mmCIF file of C-alpha atoms in Angstrom:
data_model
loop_
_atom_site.group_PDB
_atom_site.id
_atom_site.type_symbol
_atom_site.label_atom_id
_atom_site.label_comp_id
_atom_site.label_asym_id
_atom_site.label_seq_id
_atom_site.Cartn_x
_atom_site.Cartn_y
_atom_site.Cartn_z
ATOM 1 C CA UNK A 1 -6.773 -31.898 62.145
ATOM 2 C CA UNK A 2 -5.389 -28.813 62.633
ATOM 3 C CA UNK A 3 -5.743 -26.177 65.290
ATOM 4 C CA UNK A 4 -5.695 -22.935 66.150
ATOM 5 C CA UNK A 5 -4.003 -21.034 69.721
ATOM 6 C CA UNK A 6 -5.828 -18.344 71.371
ATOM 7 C CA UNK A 7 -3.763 -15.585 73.395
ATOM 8 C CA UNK A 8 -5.916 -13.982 76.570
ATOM 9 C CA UNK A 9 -5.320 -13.372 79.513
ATOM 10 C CA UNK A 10 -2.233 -15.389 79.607
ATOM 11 C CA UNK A 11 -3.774 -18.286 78.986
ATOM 12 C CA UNK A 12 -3.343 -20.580 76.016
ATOM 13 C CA UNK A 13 -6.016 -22.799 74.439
ATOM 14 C CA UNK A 14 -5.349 -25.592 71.654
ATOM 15 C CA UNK A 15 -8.428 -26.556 70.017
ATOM 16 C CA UNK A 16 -9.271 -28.660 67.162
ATOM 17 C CA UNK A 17 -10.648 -28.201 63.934
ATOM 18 C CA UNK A 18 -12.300 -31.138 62.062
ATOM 19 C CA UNK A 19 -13.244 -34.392 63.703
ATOM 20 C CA UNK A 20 -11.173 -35.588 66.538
ATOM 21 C CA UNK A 21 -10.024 -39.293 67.276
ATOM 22 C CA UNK A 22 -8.670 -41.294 70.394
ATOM 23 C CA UNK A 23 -4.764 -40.767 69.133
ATOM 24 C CA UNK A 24 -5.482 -36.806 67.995
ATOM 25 C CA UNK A 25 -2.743 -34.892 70.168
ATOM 26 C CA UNK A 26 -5.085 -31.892 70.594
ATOM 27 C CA UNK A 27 -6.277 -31.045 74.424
ATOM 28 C CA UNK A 28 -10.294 -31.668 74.429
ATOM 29 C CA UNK A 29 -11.966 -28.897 76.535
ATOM 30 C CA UNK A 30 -15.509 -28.352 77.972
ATOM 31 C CA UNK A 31 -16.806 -24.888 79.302
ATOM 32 C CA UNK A 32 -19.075 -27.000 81.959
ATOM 33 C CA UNK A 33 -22.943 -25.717 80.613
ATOM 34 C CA UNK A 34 -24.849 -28.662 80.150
ATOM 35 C CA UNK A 35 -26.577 -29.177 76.449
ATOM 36 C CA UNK A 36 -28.730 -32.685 77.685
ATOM 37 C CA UNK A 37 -29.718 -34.794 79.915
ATOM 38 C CA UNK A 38 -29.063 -38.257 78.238
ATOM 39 C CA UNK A 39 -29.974 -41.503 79.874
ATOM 40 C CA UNK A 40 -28.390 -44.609 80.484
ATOM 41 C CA UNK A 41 -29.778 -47.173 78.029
ATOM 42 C CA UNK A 42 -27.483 -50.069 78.956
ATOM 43 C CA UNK A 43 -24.417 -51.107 80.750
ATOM 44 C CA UNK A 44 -22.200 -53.659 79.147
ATOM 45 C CA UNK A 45 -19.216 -54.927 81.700
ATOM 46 C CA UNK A 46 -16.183 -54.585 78.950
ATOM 47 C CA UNK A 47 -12.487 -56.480 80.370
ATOM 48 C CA UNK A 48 -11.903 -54.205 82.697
ATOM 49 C CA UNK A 49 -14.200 -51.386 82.262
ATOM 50 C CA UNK A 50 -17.866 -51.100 80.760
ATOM 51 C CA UNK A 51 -19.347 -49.690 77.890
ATOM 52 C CA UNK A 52 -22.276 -47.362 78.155
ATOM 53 C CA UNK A 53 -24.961 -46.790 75.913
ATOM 54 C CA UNK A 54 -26.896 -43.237 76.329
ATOM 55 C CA UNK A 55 -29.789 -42.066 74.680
ATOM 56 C CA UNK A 56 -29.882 -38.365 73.749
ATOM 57 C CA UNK A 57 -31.397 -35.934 71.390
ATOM 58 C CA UNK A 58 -28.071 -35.286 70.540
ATOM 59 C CA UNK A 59 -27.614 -36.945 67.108
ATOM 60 C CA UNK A 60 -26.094 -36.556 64.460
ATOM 61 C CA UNK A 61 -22.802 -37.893 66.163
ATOM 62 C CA UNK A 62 -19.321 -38.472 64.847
ATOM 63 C CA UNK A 63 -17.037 -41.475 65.527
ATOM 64 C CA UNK A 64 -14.064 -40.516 67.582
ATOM 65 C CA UNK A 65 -15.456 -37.192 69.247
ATOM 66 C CA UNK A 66 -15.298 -36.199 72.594
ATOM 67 C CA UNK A 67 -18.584 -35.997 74.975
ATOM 68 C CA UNK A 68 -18.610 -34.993 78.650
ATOM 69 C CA UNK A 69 -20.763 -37.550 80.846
ATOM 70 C CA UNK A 70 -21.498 -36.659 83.994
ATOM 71 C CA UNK A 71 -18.704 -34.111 83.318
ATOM 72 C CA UNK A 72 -16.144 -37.206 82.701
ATOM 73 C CA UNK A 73 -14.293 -37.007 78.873
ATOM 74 C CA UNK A 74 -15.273 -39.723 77.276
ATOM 75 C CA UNK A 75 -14.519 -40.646 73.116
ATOM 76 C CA UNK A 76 -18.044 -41.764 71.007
ATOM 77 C CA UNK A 77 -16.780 -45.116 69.090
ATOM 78 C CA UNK A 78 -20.460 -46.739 67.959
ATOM 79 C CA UNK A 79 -23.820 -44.630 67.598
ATOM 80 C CA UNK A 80 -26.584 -45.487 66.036
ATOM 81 C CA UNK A 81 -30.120 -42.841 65.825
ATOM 82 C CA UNK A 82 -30.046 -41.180 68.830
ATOM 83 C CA UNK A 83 -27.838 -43.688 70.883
ATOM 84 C CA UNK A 84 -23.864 -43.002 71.240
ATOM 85 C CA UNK A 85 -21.279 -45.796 73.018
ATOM 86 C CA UNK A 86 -18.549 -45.341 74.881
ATOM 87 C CA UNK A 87 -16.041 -47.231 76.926
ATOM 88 C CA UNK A 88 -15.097 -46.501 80.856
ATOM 89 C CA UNK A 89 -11.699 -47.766 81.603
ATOM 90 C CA UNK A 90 -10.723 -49.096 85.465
ATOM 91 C CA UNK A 91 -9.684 -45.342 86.358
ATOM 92 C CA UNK A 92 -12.463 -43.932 85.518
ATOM 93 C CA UNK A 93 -14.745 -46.305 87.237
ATOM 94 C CA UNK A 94 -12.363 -46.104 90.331
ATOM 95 C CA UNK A 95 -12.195 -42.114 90.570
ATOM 96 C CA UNK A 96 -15.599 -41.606 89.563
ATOM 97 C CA UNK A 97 -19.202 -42.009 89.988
ATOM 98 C CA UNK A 98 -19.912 -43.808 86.541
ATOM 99 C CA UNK A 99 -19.536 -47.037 88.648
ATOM 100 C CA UNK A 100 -22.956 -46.752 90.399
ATOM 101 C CA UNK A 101 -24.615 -45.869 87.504
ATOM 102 C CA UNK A 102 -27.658 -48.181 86.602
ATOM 103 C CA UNK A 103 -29.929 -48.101 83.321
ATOM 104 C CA UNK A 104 -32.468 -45.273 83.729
ATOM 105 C CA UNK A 105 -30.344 -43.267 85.361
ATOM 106 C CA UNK A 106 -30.287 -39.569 83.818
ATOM 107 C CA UNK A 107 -26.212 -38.202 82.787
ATOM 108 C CA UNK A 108 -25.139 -34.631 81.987
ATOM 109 C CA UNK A 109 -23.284 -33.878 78.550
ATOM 110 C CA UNK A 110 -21.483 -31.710 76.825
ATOM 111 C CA UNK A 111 -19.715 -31.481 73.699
ATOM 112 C CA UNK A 112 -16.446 -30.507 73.167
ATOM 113 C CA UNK A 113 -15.866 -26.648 72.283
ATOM 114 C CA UNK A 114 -15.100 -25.628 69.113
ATOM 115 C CA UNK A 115 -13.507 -22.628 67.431
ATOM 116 C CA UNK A 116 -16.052 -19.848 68.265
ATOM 117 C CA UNK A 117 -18.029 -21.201 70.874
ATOM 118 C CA UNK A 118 -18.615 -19.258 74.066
ATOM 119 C CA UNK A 119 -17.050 -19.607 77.109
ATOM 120 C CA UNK A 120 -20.097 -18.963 79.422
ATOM 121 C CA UNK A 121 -18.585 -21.512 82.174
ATOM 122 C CA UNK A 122 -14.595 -21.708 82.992
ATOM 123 C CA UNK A 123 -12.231 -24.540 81.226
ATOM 124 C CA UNK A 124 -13.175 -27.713 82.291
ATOM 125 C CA UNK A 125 -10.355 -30.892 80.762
ATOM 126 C CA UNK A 126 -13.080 -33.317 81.542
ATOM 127 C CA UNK A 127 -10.507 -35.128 83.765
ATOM 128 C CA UNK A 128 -12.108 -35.858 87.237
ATOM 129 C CA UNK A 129 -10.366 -35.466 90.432
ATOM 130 C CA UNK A 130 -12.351 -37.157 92.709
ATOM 131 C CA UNK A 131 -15.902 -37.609 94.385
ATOM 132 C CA UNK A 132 -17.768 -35.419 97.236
ATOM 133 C CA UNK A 133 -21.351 -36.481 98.633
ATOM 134 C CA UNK A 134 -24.137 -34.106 98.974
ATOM 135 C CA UNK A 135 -24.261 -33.539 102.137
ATOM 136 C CA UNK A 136 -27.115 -30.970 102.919
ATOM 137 C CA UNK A 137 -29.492 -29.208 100.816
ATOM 138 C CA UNK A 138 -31.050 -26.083 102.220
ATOM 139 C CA UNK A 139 -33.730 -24.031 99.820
ATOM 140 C CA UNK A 140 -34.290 -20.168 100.037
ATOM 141 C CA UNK A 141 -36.778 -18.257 97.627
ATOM 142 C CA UNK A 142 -33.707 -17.548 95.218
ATOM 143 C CA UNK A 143 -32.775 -21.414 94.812
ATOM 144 C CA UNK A 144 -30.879 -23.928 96.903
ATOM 145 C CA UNK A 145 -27.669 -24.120 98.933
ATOM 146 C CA UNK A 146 -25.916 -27.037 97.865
ATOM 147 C CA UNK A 147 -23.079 -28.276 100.968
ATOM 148 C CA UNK A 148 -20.768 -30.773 99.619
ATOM 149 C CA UNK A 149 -18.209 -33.327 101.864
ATOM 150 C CA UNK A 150 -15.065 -33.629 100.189
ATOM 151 C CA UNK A 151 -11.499 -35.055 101.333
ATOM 152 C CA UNK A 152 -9.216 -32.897 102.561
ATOM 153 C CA UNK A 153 -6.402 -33.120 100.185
ATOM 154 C CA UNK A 154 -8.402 -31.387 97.377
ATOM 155 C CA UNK A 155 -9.723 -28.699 99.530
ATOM 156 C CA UNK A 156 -7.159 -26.771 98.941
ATOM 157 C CA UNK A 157 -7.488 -26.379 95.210
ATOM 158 C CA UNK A 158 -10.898 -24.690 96.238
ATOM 159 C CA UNK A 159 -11.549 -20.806 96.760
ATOM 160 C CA UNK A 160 -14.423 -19.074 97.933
ATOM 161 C CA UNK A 161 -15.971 -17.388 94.550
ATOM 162 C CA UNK A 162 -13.763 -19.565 92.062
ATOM 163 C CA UNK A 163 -15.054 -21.856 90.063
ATOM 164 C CA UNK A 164 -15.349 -26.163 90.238
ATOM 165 C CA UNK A 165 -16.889 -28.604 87.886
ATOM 166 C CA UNK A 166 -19.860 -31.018 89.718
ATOM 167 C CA UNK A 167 -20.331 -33.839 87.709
ATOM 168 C CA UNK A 168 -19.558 -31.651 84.524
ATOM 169 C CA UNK A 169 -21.617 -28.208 85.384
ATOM 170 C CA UNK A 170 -19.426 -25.203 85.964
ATOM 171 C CA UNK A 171 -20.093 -23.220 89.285
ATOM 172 C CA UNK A 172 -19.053 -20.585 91.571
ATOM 173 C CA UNK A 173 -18.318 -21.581 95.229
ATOM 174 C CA UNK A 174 -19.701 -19.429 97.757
ATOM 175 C CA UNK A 175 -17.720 -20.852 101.130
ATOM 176 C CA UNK A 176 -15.377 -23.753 101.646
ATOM 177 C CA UNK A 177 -14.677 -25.116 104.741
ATOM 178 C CA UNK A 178 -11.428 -27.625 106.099
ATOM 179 C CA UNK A 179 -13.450 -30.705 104.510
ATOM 180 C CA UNK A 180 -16.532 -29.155 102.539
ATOM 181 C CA UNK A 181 -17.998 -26.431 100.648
ATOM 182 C CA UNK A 182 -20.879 -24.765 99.397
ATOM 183 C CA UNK A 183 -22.934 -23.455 96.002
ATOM 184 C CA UNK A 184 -25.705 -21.898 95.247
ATOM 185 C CA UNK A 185 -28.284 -23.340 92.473
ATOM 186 C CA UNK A 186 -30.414 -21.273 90.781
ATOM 187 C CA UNK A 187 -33.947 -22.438 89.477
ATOM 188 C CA UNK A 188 -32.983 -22.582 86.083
ATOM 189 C CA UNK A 189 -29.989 -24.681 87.233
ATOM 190 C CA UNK A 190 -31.954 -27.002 88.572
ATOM 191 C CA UNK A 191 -34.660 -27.215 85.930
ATOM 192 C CA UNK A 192 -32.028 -28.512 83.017
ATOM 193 C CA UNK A 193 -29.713 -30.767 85.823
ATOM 194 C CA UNK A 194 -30.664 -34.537 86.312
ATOM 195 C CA UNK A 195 -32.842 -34.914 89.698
ATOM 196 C CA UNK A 196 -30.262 -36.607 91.167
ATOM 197 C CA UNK A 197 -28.482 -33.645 91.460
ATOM 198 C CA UNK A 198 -30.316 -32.610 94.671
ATOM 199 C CA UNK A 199 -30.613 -35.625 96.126
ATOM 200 C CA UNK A 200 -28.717 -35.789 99.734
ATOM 201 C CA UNK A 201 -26.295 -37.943 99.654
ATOM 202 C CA UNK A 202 -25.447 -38.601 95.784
ATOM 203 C CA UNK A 203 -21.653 -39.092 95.280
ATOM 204 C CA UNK A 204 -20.785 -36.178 92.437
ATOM 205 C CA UNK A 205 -17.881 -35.518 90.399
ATOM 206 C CA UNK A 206 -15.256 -32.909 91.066
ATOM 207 C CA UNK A 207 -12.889 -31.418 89.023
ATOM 208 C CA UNK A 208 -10.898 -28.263 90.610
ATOM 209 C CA UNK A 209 -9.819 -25.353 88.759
ATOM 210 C CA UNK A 210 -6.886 -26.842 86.577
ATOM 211 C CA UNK A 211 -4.914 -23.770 87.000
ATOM 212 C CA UNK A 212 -4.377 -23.872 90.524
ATOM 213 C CA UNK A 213 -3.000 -27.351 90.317
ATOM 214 C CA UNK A 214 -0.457 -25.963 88.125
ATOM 215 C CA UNK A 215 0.561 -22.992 90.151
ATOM 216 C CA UNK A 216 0.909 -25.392 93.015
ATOM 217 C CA UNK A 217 3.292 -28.132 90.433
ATOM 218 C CA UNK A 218 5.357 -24.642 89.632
ATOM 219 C CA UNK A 219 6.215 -23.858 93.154
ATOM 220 C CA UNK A 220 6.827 -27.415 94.118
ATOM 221 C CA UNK A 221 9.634 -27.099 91.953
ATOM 222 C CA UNK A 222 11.193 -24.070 93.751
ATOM 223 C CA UNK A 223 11.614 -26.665 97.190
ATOM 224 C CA UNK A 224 13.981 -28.516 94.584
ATOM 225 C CA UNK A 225 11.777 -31.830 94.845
ATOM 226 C CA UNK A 226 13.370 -34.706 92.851
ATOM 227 C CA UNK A 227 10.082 -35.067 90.511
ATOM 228 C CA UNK A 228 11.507 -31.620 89.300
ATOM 229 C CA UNK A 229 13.916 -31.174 86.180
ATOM 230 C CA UNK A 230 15.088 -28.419 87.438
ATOM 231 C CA UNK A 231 14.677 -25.666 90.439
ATOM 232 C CA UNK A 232 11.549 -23.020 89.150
ATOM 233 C CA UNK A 233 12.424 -19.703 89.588
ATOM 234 C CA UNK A 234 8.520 -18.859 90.366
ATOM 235 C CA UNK A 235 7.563 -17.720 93.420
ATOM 236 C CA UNK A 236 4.835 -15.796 95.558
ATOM 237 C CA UNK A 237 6.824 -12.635 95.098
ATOM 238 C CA UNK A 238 7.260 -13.413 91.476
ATOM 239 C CA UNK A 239 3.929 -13.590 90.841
ATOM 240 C CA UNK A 240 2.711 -10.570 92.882
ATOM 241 C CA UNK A 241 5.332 -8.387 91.366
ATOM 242 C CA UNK A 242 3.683 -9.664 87.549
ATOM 243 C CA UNK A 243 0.241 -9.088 88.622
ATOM 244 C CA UNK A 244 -0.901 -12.091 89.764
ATOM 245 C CA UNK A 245 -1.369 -11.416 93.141
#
């Protein structure tokens, strides 16, 4: 297929045109609103993996597209009415939650974007980082405060009022702590989101703000660390004098 590159704000964005399939080199992208709430119809254990079967008003789908489940990118290779397929590979069962999923259990999805869709959310790759459990729920007359547990080592990639993926849905954080953090769901939220959702102690999954995992591989590279080509010239000063900062 061919694609098109959009310059703003510095950032660049390749997206496809036309049907996409597992070898297409074009980045698949997700804005992180949920569409539906599609439920697990069956669970087939596949070599390694397992293939899942959803049900969702979805249809009509296409072979070889790209559907966020449970905010994981997955590729559609069998449908049938309002049924799709798709495999789950060792990593993905490992790093996320699909592994305790059980037939009945309610998914979120998305579709890829396409040319002249809107961004209401931030970019989401669909690639999950790891898990955090719902820790405590607290409700106020404007919705519910949402505390998740999380490890350490991704805490970092977390800022109070920048945005995370939870199993697929885009949201702002409101505080993070040294091992959790918090977010705020609004009614309407949490009328479209599976019930699950809200459920102390569900294991969700996160994916951080891509961009500051980039910043932070750029100015690894400036301690000269042997995954490095080269020695970056980017640094904090770099980046304030630009504008960043």
């Amino acid at each position: 297929p061919s694609s098109h590159v959009i310059h703003r704000h510095r950032v660049t964005l390749s997206i496809a045109i036309g049907p996409r399939y597992p070898s297409s080199p074009i980045v698949t992208m997700f804005t992180g609103l949920i569409t539906h709430i599609g439920t697990i119809s069956q669970i087939t254990p596949s070599g390694d993996g397992v293939r899942l079967c959803i049900d969702a008003a979805m249809a009509p789908y296409t072979l070889g597209e790209s559907i966020a489940v449970n905010g994981i990118c997955l590729t559609v290779d069998a449908a049938a009415d309002n049924i799709f397929e798709v495999h789950a590979t060792r990593e993905s069962l490992a790093r996320t939650n699909l592994g305790r999923l059980r037939p009945g259990d309610g998914v979120h999805l998305e579709r890829a974007l396409r040319i002249g869709d809107r961004l209401g959310g931030h970019f989401v790759m669909g690639h999950v980082d790891t898990t955090a459990h719902l820790d405590k729920v607290v409700e106020f007359s404007s919705g519910k405060q949402l505390s998740f547990a999380i490890s350490r080592d991704y805490i970092r990639y977390i800022v109070e009022k920048g945005s995370i993926a939870i199993d697929g849905v885009s949201l702002t954080v409101n505080r993070v702590g040294q091992a959790d953090f918090d977010i705020m769901l609004i009614p309407h939220s949490q009328a479209i989101l599976a019930p699950c959702f809200t459920t102390p102690g569900h294991l969700v999954n996160i994916e951080v703000d891509v961009m500051g995992k980039y910043v932070e591989k750029l100015l690894s590279c400036n301690m000269a660390q042997p995954r490095c080509i080269e020695p970056s010239t980017l640094s904090i000063e770099s980046l304030r004098s630009n504008g960043f900062c």
